[in-house]
Amino acid sequence: MASKFGLAGGIPERRVRPIWDAVDSRQYKSALKLCTALLAKHPTSPYALALKALTLERMGKPDEALSVCLEAKELLYSNNIFHFDDLTLSTLQIVFQRLERLDLATSCYEYACTKYPNNLELMMGLFNCYVREYSYVKQQQTALRMYKTVGEERFLLWAVCSIQLQAYFSSGGEKLLAFAEALLKKHISSHSLHEPEALSLYVSILEQQAKYDAALEVLSGDLGSLMGREEDKLRLQVESRLASALLFVQKLQKNDSSDSVRGPHLANIEIERQHRLSGNSTKFMEALVNYFHRFGHLSCSSSDVEIYLHMLSGDEITELLDTISRSFDASSVSVKALGLTITTFKVQELLGTLLSKSTTDLQRIAKGMVETFYKNLPLSRDLDPQESMHGEELLSMASNILVQLFWRTRNLGYLLEAVLVLEFGLTVRKHVWQYKITLVHLYSYLGALPLAHRWYVSLEVKNILLESVSHHILPQMLSSPFLQQTASLVKDYLRFMDDHLKESADLTCLAYRHRTYSKVIEFVQFKNRLQRSMQYLAVKSDSVILSLKQKSESLEEVESVLENVNHGEGLVDLSSEDNMKHLTFNEDLEARPWWTPTTSVNFLSEPIDESSTPACFRAEVCKHKSTEKDGPKMRDAERKCLVPQLVYLSMHGCVSSLRETEPNGSVSDITVGEMKTLLEKYARTIGYSMDDALSMILGISSGKKSMKDFAPDIVSWMSFAVFINAMNLWSNESVIPRTDPSSPSSWEIVDSLVKICIEEHLTDANRILTCPGNKIPLLVQMVTEPISWHLIIIQSCMRVVAPQGKKKKKSGPSLRPNMPQLQGIQRSVQCLIETLR
């Protein structure tokens, strides 16, 4: 190619290097001047145009960049083949990718490969295009073409890896695994394999077909030498009797005397557990005791054996705790004694024995934990500020006990003490993330969201942690009046997710280039998991809803928000039944405090069940965590996706309802049917059919049914009523049947419902400042969502009847406002004013 002879895209390299340097140093104006000068000398150079397009894109001018790229593409497709090189194509590919037009980059490479069918660089560029498009079949075809051209092992492995991706992510792809195996066998017979990753890929292909014996045979043969670690081979082989395993473990224990190798001792406990399950073990307790004697001072010792602790009877638990307590002097100030003290507390916490303690005992234990922490502070004097302190778990455990005391007594003082304990801990060492997360939840429960938000921000959550950690603060912020801070959280999350999904294909290309084929599969699986994230779907709709809340005072800005998301059509498509079934749940719930195991559950809002056993409580927590995806969270995500389009259709339809001269059916049947379909789907997300939901609204607004029937989806019910009113205004058939002229109109039903719902939640207003877990967030949500949607609809109606500047000459029948509807609007506005006051 031209670049091999000191030319870059057919241009001397010394002329283009300054442009790249200017772009790399973000001096885009200088780069653009250099591009202009270069094009003056080389006006028909696709590479010069590609450089100009790159510069324009970096300057934030995507339309101009695309136009220049298309000009370069046309030149490439001309008969002037001298300029057809990979450097030009790769530069265009960078710009097309940033402009989200991968299809154009691919078409350029496809054309180039037809011109130069045996050019390896161009074929590799085309392969990378297909990788970025996740086009596994075309990846396979291109890789095989390269393998046939040059016979290199890596290209065969690229093809096999592409086949494996088809098996993972395409229907019927499993049948191709035999083809991949045959390709590898043929290559091995003539060339063998030369890389560990190649052997791993071959073994994984066999494993996917459940050919474990064949995989074992491969590992045991000559190719097995490629597998550097013996344990990788043993992963497929070891299955022996317990007696032999025990002898092996005991031998390992004798050969190792350090306090860091815990594996053999944990293996011994597991073997004794197996004996105990078969009814012939008397050494299970002995194995546990020995483990704690040797490793009990380590912070991980209790979590290492948690699964085994739950197998102990009450007497065995007492015996174990007594044995650990007698093994050290709790009054001494040493790292080992402190570690054993913490382990004793942790075992009690894990087993739930603290639940059965009296209030006095719990107070004493919490006080003892804080005093022990304070007494042992000198042990951490010489540690780096970023390192974990010795005994920092004590304050977390003390705060947990204080929260438990609040749950039991409803004495707010305990909750405030829990906050003070953690704030004290962060004064001593400001980087303890466990303290911060607990404070986020405590302040959220107390209604002090600015403080909760401050501590969350101090965590400096970035990258993939935005996906797994945001659940600690985002649900509370979304129902708060702090719209600007919430918008910032949502923006950061979506920026990471969108950027990662755009750039993840680059990581896959890199993995192919470096021949780490296991990472190819891993990167693609990770990308698919993130793309199907339930939180990603929910936050995308939350982002639009948040913008609508912020702009609800201006109808023009609301319309702009809806126009930018295609009136919510994309979100409705994402909430399809098939898509919802395949959503992934990526939130790390293990870091949440015990009293709020999921985003939709808070035990502190419920009375304590004194008769509940520790085992029952653990089972309830596990149940909540396992049903989080299929519970209210799934329905909430689906319902939120419908709101933007419901708002748009409500605005669109209400306008014509106020014009008496419009013929019947002026709002198309398609629009009416679309609105009805969305409302039926909306009703299902709150657990009702359309007719039953209408009946419920009528019952509540007339006082025949209790507000308790709306719980816990009061805001969703109010929004449903608002959208029903909008549809009722412009539907040919009344959605809400009126039995006689005295029956309330849909406007009056919404007015009544809004008034009842808000007054119901203001009845305990005197307790708002003294009772945590108050209803302020719910009241805020009522105003910022259903009432905002109602006001948007009212504004849409008023825009029709309000004067619009100078009168135009009459060219047909005048548009007179629909007076009955106008009276309904006036009454509704007055009702909203009085209710909000």
JSON list of N, CA, C and O in Angstrom, two decimals, residues 494-543:
[
{"chain": "A", "resi": 494, "resn": "LEU", "atom": "N", "xyz": [-26.42, 7.45, 32.52]},
{"chain": "A", "resi": 494, "resn": "LEU", "atom": "CA", "xyz": [-26.69, 7.21, 31.10]},
{"chain": "A", "resi": 494, "resn": "LEU", "atom": "C", "xyz": [-25.46, 7.47, 30.24]},
{"chain": "A", "resi": 494, "resn": "LEU", "atom": "O", "xyz": [-25.24, 6.78, 29.24]},
{"chain": "A", "resi": 495, "resn": "ARG", "atom": "N", "xyz": [-24.64, 8.46, 30.64]},
{"chain": "A", "resi": 495, "resn": "ARG", "atom": "CA", "xyz": [-23.43, 8.74, 29.87]},
{"chain": "A", "resi": 495, "resn": "ARG", "atom": "C", "xyz": [-22.50, 7.53, 29.90]},
{"chain": "A", "resi": 495, "resn": "ARG", "atom": "O", "xyz": [-21.96, 7.11, 28.87]},
{"chain": "A", "resi": 496, "resn": "PHE", "atom": "N", "xyz": [-22.32, 6.94, 31.09]},
{"chain": "A", "resi": 496, "resn": "PHE", "atom": "CA", "xyz": [-21.45, 5.76, 31.17]},
{"chain": "A", "resi": 496, "resn": "PHE", "atom": "C", "xyz": [-22.01, 4.61, 30.35]},
{"chain": "A", "resi": 496, "resn": "PHE", "atom": "O", "xyz": [-21.30, 3.98, 29.57]},
{"chain": "A", "resi": 497, "resn": "MET", "atom": "N", "xyz": [-23.31, 4.32, 30.51]},
{"chain": "A", "resi": 497, "resn": "MET", "atom": "CA", "xyz": [-23.90, 3.18, 29.82]},
{"chain": "A", "resi": 497, "resn": "MET", "atom": "C", "xyz": [-23.84, 3.37, 28.31]},
{"chain": "A", "resi": 497, "resn": "MET", "atom": "O", "xyz": [-23.45, 2.45, 27.58]},
{"chain": "A", "resi": 498, "resn": "ASP", "atom": "N", "xyz": [-24.22, 4.54, 27.83]},
{"chain": "A", "resi": 498, "resn": "ASP", "atom": "CA", "xyz": [-24.21, 4.79, 26.38]},
{"chain": "A", "resi": 498, "resn": "ASP", "atom": "C", "xyz": [-22.79, 4.72, 25.82]},
{"chain": "A", "resi": 498, "resn": "ASP", "atom": "O", "xyz": [-22.56, 4.12, 24.77]},
{"chain": "A", "resi": 499, "resn": "ASP", "atom": "N", "xyz": [-21.84, 5.33, 26.54]},
{"chain": "A", "resi": 499, "resn": "ASP", "atom": "CA", "xyz": [-20.46, 5.31, 26.07]},
{"chain": "A", "resi": 499, "resn": "ASP", "atom": "C", "xyz": [-19.90, 3.89, 26.05]},
{"chain": "A", "resi": 499, "resn": "ASP", "atom": "O", "xyz": [-19.20, 3.49, 25.11]},
{"chain": "A", "resi": 500, "resn": "HIS", "atom": "N", "xyz": [-20.20, 3.13, 27.10]},
{"chain": "A", "resi": 500, "resn": "HIS", "atom": "CA", "xyz": [-19.67, 1.76, 27.15]},
{"chain": "A", "resi": 500, "resn": "HIS", "atom": "C", "xyz": [-20.24, 0.91, 26.02]},
{"chain": "A", "resi": 500, "resn": "HIS", "atom": "O", "xyz": [-19.51, 0.15, 25.37]},
{"chain": "A", "resi": 501, "resn": "LEU", "atom": "N", "xyz": [-21.54, 1.04, 25.79]},
{"chain": "A", "resi": 501, "resn": "LEU", "atom": "CA", "xyz": [-22.16, 0.24, 24.73]},
{"chain": "A", "resi": 501, "resn": "LEU", "atom": "C", "xyz": [-21.63, 0.63, 23.35]},
{"chain": "A", "resi": 501, "resn": "LEU", "atom": "O", "xyz": [-21.54, -0.20, 22.46]},
{"chain": "A", "resi": 502, "resn": "LYS", "atom": "N", "xyz": [-21.27, 1.92, 23.19]},
{"chain": "A", "resi": 502, "resn": "LYS", "atom": "CA", "xyz": [-20.68, 2.36, 21.91]},
{"chain": "A", "resi": 502, "resn": "LYS", "atom": "C", "xyz": [-19.27, 1.80, 21.74]},
{"chain": "A", "resi": 502, "resn": "LYS", "atom": "O", "xyz": [-18.85, 1.45, 20.64]},
{"chain": "A", "resi": 503, "resn": "GLU", "atom": "N", "xyz": [-18.51, 1.78, 22.84]},
{"chain": "A", "resi": 503, "resn": "GLU", "atom": "CA", "xyz": [-17.09, 1.46, 22.76]},
{"chain": "A", "resi": 503, "resn": "GLU", "atom": "C", "xyz": [-16.75, 0.01, 23.08]},
{"chain": "A", "resi": 503, "resn": "GLU", "atom": "O", "xyz": [-15.60, -0.40, 22.94]},
{"chain": "A", "resi": 504, "resn": "SER", "atom": "N", "xyz": [-17.74, -0.76, 23.53]},
{"chain": "A", "resi": 504, "resn": "SER", "atom": "CA", "xyz": [-17.44, -2.14, 23.95]},
{"chain": "A", "resi": 504, "resn": "SER", "atom": "C", "xyz": [-16.90, -2.98, 22.80]},
{"chain": "A", "resi": 504, "resn": "SER", "atom": "O", "xyz": [-16.07, -3.88, 23.01]},
{"chain": "A", "resi": 505, "resn": "ALA", "atom": "N", "xyz": [-17.34, -2.68, 21.58]},
{"chain": "A", "resi": 505, "resn": "ALA", "atom": "CA", "xyz": [-16.85, -3.45, 20.42]},
{"chain": "A", "resi": 505, "resn": "ALA", "atom": "C", "xyz": [-15.35, -3.24, 20.22]},
{"chain": "A", "resi": 505, "resn": "ALA", "atom": "O", "xyz": [-14.66, -4.14, 19.72]},
{"chain": "A", "resi": 506, "resn": "ASP", "atom": "N", "xyz": [-14.84, -2.07, 20.62]},
{"chain": "A", "resi": 506, "resn": "ASP", "atom": "CA", "xyz": [-13.40, -1.84, 20.50]},
{"chain": "A", "resi": 506, "resn": "ASP", "atom": "C", "xyz": [-12.61, -2.81, 21.39]},
{"chain": "A", "resi": 506, "resn": "ASP", "atom": "O", "xyz": [-11.53, -3.26, 21.01]},
{"chain": "A", "resi": 507, "resn": "LEU", "atom": "N", "xyz": [-13.16, -3.10, 22.56]},
{"chain": "A", "resi": 507, "resn": "LEU", "atom": "CA", "xyz": [-12.51, -4.07, 23.46]},
{"chain": "A", "resi": 507, "resn": "LEU", "atom": "C", "xyz": [-12.50, -5.46, 22.82]},
{"chain": "A", "resi": 507, "resn": "LEU", "atom": "O", "xyz": [-11.53, -6.21, 22.94]},
{"chain": "A", "resi": 508, "resn": "THR", "atom": "N", "xyz": [-13.61, -5.80, 22.15]},
{"chain": "A", "resi": 508, "resn": "THR", "atom": "CA", "xyz": [-13.68, -7.10, 21.48]},
{"chain": "A", "resi": 508, "resn": "THR", "atom": "C", "xyz": [-12.65, -7.18, 20.36]},
{"chain": "A", "resi": 508, "resn": "THR", "atom": "O", "xyz": [-11.97, -8.20, 20.21]},
{"chain": "A", "resi": 509, "resn": "CYS", "atom": "N", "xyz": [-12.53, -6.10, 19.58]},
{"chain": "A", "resi": 509, "resn": "CYS", "atom": "CA", "xyz": [-11.50, -6.08, 18.51]},
{"chain": "A", "resi": 509, "resn": "CYS", "atom": "C", "xyz": [-10.11, -6.24, 19.11]},
{"chain": "A", "resi": 509, "resn": "CYS", "atom": "O", "xyz": [-9.26, -6.95, 18.57]},
{"chain": "A", "resi": 510, "resn": "LEU", "atom": "N", "xyz": [-9.88, -5.60, 20.24]},
{"chain": "A", "resi": 510, "resn": "LEU", "atom": "CA", "xyz": [-8.59, -5.69, 20.91]},
{"chain": "A", "resi": 510, "resn": "LEU", "atom": "C", "xyz": [-8.31, -7.11, 21.38]},
{"chain": "A", "resi": 510, "resn": "LEU", "atom": "O", "xyz": [-7.18, -7.62, 21.26]},
{"chain": "A", "resi": 511, "resn": "ALA", "atom": "N", "xyz": [-9.35, -7.77, 21.88]},
{"chain": "A", "resi": 511, "resn": "ALA", "atom": "CA", "xyz": [-9.18, -9.16, 22.33]},
{"chain": "A", "resi": 511, "resn": "ALA", "atom": "C", "xyz": [-8.84, -10.08, 21.17]},
{"chain": "A", "resi": 511, "resn": "ALA", "atom": "O", "xyz": [-7.98, -10.97, 21.29]},
{"chain": "A", "resi": 512, "resn": "TYR", "atom": "N", "xyz": [-9.47, -9.88, 20.02]},
{"chain": "A", "resi": 512, "resn": "TYR", "atom": "CA", "xyz": [-9.12, -10.66, 18.82]},
{"chain": "A", "resi": 512, "resn": "TYR", "atom": "C", "xyz": [-7.66, -10.39, 18.43]},
{"chain": "A", "resi": 512, "resn": "TYR", "atom": "O", "xyz": [-6.91, -11.33, 18.13]},
{"chain": "A", "resi": 513, "resn": "ARG", "atom": "N", "xyz": [-7.29, -9.12, 18.46]},
{"chain": "A", "resi": 513, "resn": "ARG", "atom": "CA", "xyz": [-5.94, -8.76, 18.03]},
{"chain": "A", "resi": 513, "resn": "ARG", "atom": "C", "xyz": [-4.88, -9.40, 18.93]},
{"chain": "A", "resi": 513, "resn": "ARG", "atom": "O", "xyz": [-3.83, -9.83, 18.48]},
{"chain": "A", "resi": 514, "resn": "HIS", "atom": "N", "xyz": [-5.18, -9.45, 20.24]},
{"chain": "A", "resi": 514, "resn": "HIS", "atom": "CA", "xyz": [-4.21, -10.02, 21.19]},
{"chain": "A", "resi": 514, "resn": "HIS", "atom": "C", "xyz": [-4.42, -11.52, 21.43]},
{"chain": "A", "resi": 514, "resn": "HIS", "atom": "O", "xyz": [-3.78, -12.11, 22.29]},
{"chain": "A", "resi": 515, "resn": "ARG", "atom": "N", "xyz": [-5.37, -12.11, 20.68]},
{"chain": "A", "resi": 515, "resn": "ARG", "atom": "CA", "xyz": [-5.60, -13.55, 20.68]},
{"chain": "A", "resi": 515, "resn": "ARG", "atom": "C", "xyz": [-6.04, -14.08, 22.04]},
{"chain": "A", "resi": 515, "resn": "ARG", "atom": "O", "xyz": [-5.75, -15.21, 22.41]},
{"chain": "A", "resi": 516, "resn": "THR", "atom": "N", "xyz": [-6.76, -13.26, 22.80]},
{"chain": "A", "resi": 516, "resn": "THR", "atom": "CA", "xyz": [-7.34, -13.72, 24.07]},
{"chain": "A", "resi": 516, "resn": "THR", "atom": "C", "xyz": [-8.82, -14.01, 23.82]},
{"chain": "A", "resi": 516, "resn": "THR", "atom": "O", "xyz": [-9.69, -13.19, 24.09]},
{"chain": "A", "resi": 517, "resn": "TYR", "atom": "N", "xyz": [-9.07, -15.21, 23.30]},
{"chain": "A", "resi": 517, "resn": "TYR", "atom": "CA", "xyz": [-10.41, -15.53, 22.79]},
{"chain": "A", "resi": 517, "resn": "TYR", "atom": "C", "xyz": [-11.45, -15.69, 23.89]},
{"chain": "A", "resi": 517, "resn": "TYR", "atom": "O", "xyz": [-12.63, -15.45, 23.68]},
{"chain": "A", "resi": 518, "resn": "SER", "atom": "N", "xyz": [-10.99, -16.09, 25.08]},
{"chain": "A", "resi": 518, "resn": "SER", "atom": "CA", "xyz": [-11.94, -16.18, 26.19]},
{"chain": "A", "resi": 518, "resn": "SER", "atom": "C", "xyz": [-12.49, -14.79, 26.52]},
{"chain": "A", "resi": 518, "resn": "SER", "atom": "O", "xyz": [-13.65, -14.64, 26.92]},
{"chain": "A", "resi": 519, "resn": "LYS", "atom": "N", "xyz": [-11.66, -13.75, 26.34]},
{"chain": "A", "resi": 519, "resn": "LYS", "atom": "CA", "xyz": [-12.11, -12.39, 26.61]},
{"chain": "A", "resi": 519, "resn": "LYS", "atom": "C", "xyz": [-13.10, -11.91, 25.55]},
{"chain": "A", "resi": 519, "resn": "LYS", "atom": "O", "xyz": [-13.97, -11.08, 25.84]},
{"chain": "A", "resi": 520, "resn": "VAL", "atom": "N", "xyz": [-12.99, -12.41, 24.32]},
{"chain": "A", "resi": 520, "resn": "VAL", "atom": "CA", "xyz": [-13.97, -12.05, 23.29]},
{"chain": "A", "resi": 520, "resn": "VAL", "atom": "C", "xyz": [-15.37, -12.43, 23.75]},
{"chain": "A", "resi": 520, "resn": "VAL", "atom": "O", "xyz": [-16.30, -11.62, 23.72]},
{"chain": "A", "resi": 521, "resn": "ILE", "atom": "N", "xyz": [-15.50, -13.68, 24.19]},
{"chain": "A", "resi": 521, "resn": "ILE", "atom": "CA", "xyz": [-16.80, -14.15, 24.67]},
{"chain": "A", "resi": 521, "resn": "ILE", "atom": "C", "xyz": [-17.24, -13.34, 25.88]},
{"chain": "A", "resi": 521, "resn": "ILE", "atom": "O", "xyz": [-18.39, -12.91, 25.99]},
{"chain": "A", "resi": 522, "resn": "GLU", "atom": "N", "xyz": [-16.30, -13.11, 26.79]},
{"chain": "A", "resi": 522, "resn": "GLU", "atom": "CA", "xyz": [-16.62, -12.39, 28.03]},
{"chain": "A", "resi": 522, "resn": "GLU", "atom": "C", "xyz": [-17.08, -10.97, 27.75]},
{"chain": "A", "resi": 522, "resn": "GLU", "atom": "O", "xyz": [-18.08, -10.50, 28.32]},
{"chain": "A", "resi": 523, "resn": "PHE", "atom": "N", "xyz": [-16.38, -10.27, 26.84]},
{"chain": "A", "resi": 523, "resn": "PHE", "atom": "CA", "xyz": [-16.76, -8.89, 26.53]},
{"chain": "A", "resi": 523, "resn": "PHE", "atom": "C", "xyz": [-18.13, -8.81, 25.87]},
{"chain": "A", "resi": 523, "resn": "PHE", "atom": "O", "xyz": [-18.93, -7.92, 26.19]},
{"chain": "A", "resi": 524, "resn": "VAL", "atom": "N", "xyz": [-18.40, -9.74, 24.95]},
{"chain": "A", "resi": 524, "resn": "VAL", "atom": "CA", "xyz": [-19.71, -9.71, 24.26]},
{"chain": "A", "resi": 524, "resn": "VAL", "atom": "C", "xyz": [-20.83, -10.06, 25.25]},
{"chain": "A", "resi": 524, "resn": "VAL", "atom": "O", "xyz": [-21.90, -9.44, 25.23]},
{"chain": "A", "resi": 525, "resn": "GLN", "atom": "N", "xyz": [-20.59, -11.05, 26.11]},
{"chain": "A", "resi": 525, "resn": "GLN", "atom": "CA", "xyz": [-21.60, -11.40, 27.12]},
{"chain": "A", "resi": 525, "resn": "GLN", "atom": "C", "xyz": [-21.87, -10.22, 28.05]},
{"chain": "A", "resi": 525, "resn": "GLN", "atom": "O", "xyz": [-23.02, -9.92, 28.40]},
{"chain": "A", "resi": 526, "resn": "PHE", "atom": "N", "xyz": [-20.80, -9.54, 28.45]},
{"chain": "A", "resi": 526, "resn": "PHE", "atom": "CA", "xyz": [-20.94, -8.39, 29.36]},
{"chain": "A", "resi": 526, "resn": "PHE", "atom": "C", "xyz": [-21.72, -7.27, 28.69]},
{"chain": "A", "resi": 526, "resn": "PHE", "atom": "O", "xyz": [-22.60, -6.66, 29.31]},
{"chain": "A", "resi": 527, "resn": "LYS", "atom": "N", "xyz": [-21.41, -7.02, 27.42]},
{"chain": "A", "resi": 527, "resn": "LYS", "atom": "CA", "xyz": [-22.13, -5.98, 26.69]},
{"chain": "A", "resi": 527, "resn": "LYS", "atom": "C", "xyz": [-23.62, -6.31, 26.58]},
{"chain": "A", "resi": 527, "resn": "LYS", "atom": "O", "xyz": [-24.49, -5.45, 26.78]},
{"chain": "A", "resi": 528, "resn": "ASN", "atom": "N", "xyz": [-23.93, -7.57, 26.28]},
{"chain": "A", "resi": 528, "resn": "ASN", "atom": "CA", "xyz": [-25.33, -7.97, 26.17]},
{"chain": "A", "resi": 528, "resn": "ASN", "atom": "C", "xyz": [-26.05, -7.86, 27.51]},
{"chain": "A", "resi": 528, "resn": "ASN", "atom": "O", "xyz": [-27.21, -7.47, 27.57]},
{"chain": "A", "resi": 529, "resn": "ARG", "atom": "N", "xyz": [-25.34, -8.21, 28.58]},
{"chain": "A", "resi": 529, "resn": "ARG", "atom": "CA", "xyz": [-25.95, -8.11, 29.91]},
{"chain": "A", "resi": 529, "resn": "ARG", "atom": "C", "xyz": [-26.27, -6.65, 30.26]},
{"chain": "A", "resi": 529, "resn": "ARG", "atom": "O", "xyz": [-27.34, -6.35, 30.79]},
{"chain": "A", "resi": 530, "resn": "LEU", "atom": "N", "xyz": [-25.34, -5.76, 29.95]},
{"chain": "A", "resi": 530, "resn": "LEU", "atom": "CA", "xyz": [-25.58, -4.35, 30.24]},
{"chain": "A", "resi": 530, "resn": "LEU", "atom": "C", "xyz": [-26.69, -3.78, 29.35]},
{"chain": "A", "resi": 530, "resn": "LEU", "atom": "O", "xyz": [-27.52, -2.98, 29.79]},
{"chain": "A", "resi": 531, "resn": "GLN", "atom": "N", "xyz": [-26.70, -4.19, 28.10]},
{"chain": "A", "resi": 531, "resn": "GLN", "atom": "CA", "xyz": [-27.70, -3.67, 27.15]},
{"chain": "A", "resi": 531, "resn": "GLN", "atom": "C", "xyz": [-29.11, -4.05, 27.58]},
{"chain": "A", "resi": 531, "resn": "GLN", "atom": "O", "xyz": [-30.07, -3.32, 27.31]},
{"chain": "A", "resi": 532, "resn": "ARG", "atom": "N", "xyz": [-29.23, -5.20, 28.25]},
{"chain": "A", "resi": 532, "resn": "ARG", "atom": "CA", "xyz": [-30.55, -5.67, 28.68]},
{"chain": "A", "resi": 532, "resn": "ARG", "atom": "C", "xyz": [-30.81, -5.36, 30.16]},
{"chain": "A", "resi": 532, "resn": "ARG", "atom": "O", "xyz": [-31.68, -5.96, 30.78]},
{"chain": "A", "resi": 533, "resn": "SER", "atom": "N", "xyz": [-30.07, -4.43, 30.70]},
{"chain": "A", "resi": 533, "resn": "SER", "atom": "CA", "xyz": [-30.21, -4.08, 32.12]},
{"chain": "A", "resi": 533, "resn": "SER", "atom": "C", "xyz": [-31.58, -3.47, 32.42]},
{"chain": "A", "resi": 533, "resn": "SER", "atom": "O", "xyz": [-32.04, -2.55, 31.72]},
{"chain": "A", "resi": 534, "resn": "MET", "atom": "N", "xyz": [-32.22, -3.98, 33.45]},
{"chain": "A", "resi": 534, "resn": "MET", "atom": "CA", "xyz": [-33.51, -3.42, 33.86]},
{"chain": "A", "resi": 534, "resn": "MET", "atom": "C", "xyz": [-33.33, -1.96, 34.32]},
{"chain": "A", "resi": 534, "resn": "MET", "atom": "O", "xyz": [-34.16, -1.10, 34.02]},
{"chain": "A", "resi": 535, "resn": "GLN", "atom": "N", "xyz": [-32.24, -1.71, 35.04]},
{"chain": "A", "resi": 535, "resn": "GLN", "atom": "CA", "xyz": [-32.00, -0.35, 35.53]},
{"chain": "A", "resi": 535, "resn": "GLN", "atom": "C", "xyz": [-31.77, 0.60, 34.36]},
{"chain": "A", "resi": 535, "resn": "GLN", "atom": "O", "xyz": [-32.23, 1.75, 34.38]},
{"chain": "A", "resi": 536, "resn": "TYR", "atom": "N", "xyz": [-31.08, 0.15, 33.33]},
{"chain": "A", "resi": 536, "resn": "TYR", "atom": "CA", "xyz": [-30.83, 0.98, 32.15]},
{"chain": "A", "resi": 536, "resn": "TYR", "atom": "C", "xyz": [-32.15, 1.38, 31.49]},
{"chain": "A", "resi": 536, "resn": "TYR", "atom": "O", "xyz": [-32.36, 2.55, 31.14]},
{"chain": "A", "resi": 537, "resn": "LEU", "atom": "N", "xyz": [-33.06, 0.41, 31.36]},
{"chain": "A", "resi": 537, "resn": "LEU", "atom": "CA", "xyz": [-34.38, 0.70, 30.78]},
{"chain": "A", "resi": 537, "resn": "LEU", "atom": "C", "xyz": [-35.13, 1.70, 31.65]},
{"chain": "A", "resi": 537, "resn": "LEU", "atom": "O", "xyz": [-35.70, 2.68, 31.16]},
{"chain": "A", "resi": 538, "resn": "ALA", "atom": "N", "xyz": [-35.13, 1.45, 32.98]},
{"chain": "A", "resi": 538, "resn": "ALA", "atom": "CA", "xyz": [-35.87, 2.32, 33.89]},
{"chain": "A", "resi": 538, "resn": "ALA", "atom": "C", "xyz": [-35.31, 3.74, 33.88]},
{"chain": "A", "resi": 538, "resn": "ALA", "atom": "O", "xyz": [-36.07, 4.71, 33.85]},
{"chain": "A", "resi": 539, "resn": "VAL", "atom": "N", "xyz": [-33.98, 3.86, 33.90]},
{"chain": "A", "resi": 539, "resn": "VAL", "atom": "CA", "xyz": [-33.38, 5.20, 33.97]},
{"chain": "A", "resi": 539, "resn": "VAL", "atom": "C", "xyz": [-33.59, 5.96, 32.66]},
{"chain": "A", "resi": 539, "resn": "VAL", "atom": "O", "xyz": [-33.73, 7.19, 32.66]},
{"chain": "A", "resi": 540, "resn": "LYS", "atom": "N", "xyz": [-33.63, 5.25, 31.52]},
{"chain": "A", "resi": 540, "resn": "LYS", "atom": "CA", "xyz": [-33.91, 5.94, 30.26]},
{"chain": "A", "resi": 540, "resn": "LYS", "atom": "C", "xyz": [-35.30, 6.60, 30.30]},
{"chain": "A", "resi": 540, "resn": "LYS", "atom": "O", "xyz": [-35.45, 7.74, 29.86]},
{"chain": "A", "resi": 541, "resn": "SER", "atom": "N", "xyz": [-36.27, 5.89, 30.84]},
{"chain": "A", "resi": 541, "resn": "SER", "atom": "CA", "xyz": [-37.60, 6.49, 30.95]},
{"chain": "A", "resi": 541, "resn": "SER", "atom": "C", "xyz": [-37.63, 7.54, 32.06]},
{"chain": "A", "resi": 541, "resn": "SER", "atom": "O", "xyz": [-38.28, 8.59, 31.92]},
{"chain": "A", "resi": 542, "resn": "ASP", "atom": "N", "xyz": [-36.90, 7.27, 33.16]},
{"chain": "A", "resi": 542, "resn": "ASP", "atom": "CA", "xyz": [-36.82, 8.27, 34.24]},
{"chain": "A", "resi": 542, "resn": "ASP", "atom": "C", "xyz": [-36.25, 9.59, 33.73]},
{"chain": "A", "resi": 542, "resn": "ASP", "atom": "O", "xyz": [-36.67, 10.67, 34.15]},
{"chain": "A", "resi": 543, "resn": "SER", "atom": "N", "xyz": [-35.27, 9.49, 32.84]},
{"chain": "A", "resi": 543, "resn": "SER", "atom": "CA", "xyz": [-34.64, 10.69, 32.30]},
{"chain": "A", "resi": 543, "resn": "SER", "atom": "C", "xyz": [-35.64, 11.56, 31.55]},
{"chain": "A", "resi": 543, "resn": "SER", "atom": "O", "xyz": [-35.67, 12.79, 31.71]}
]
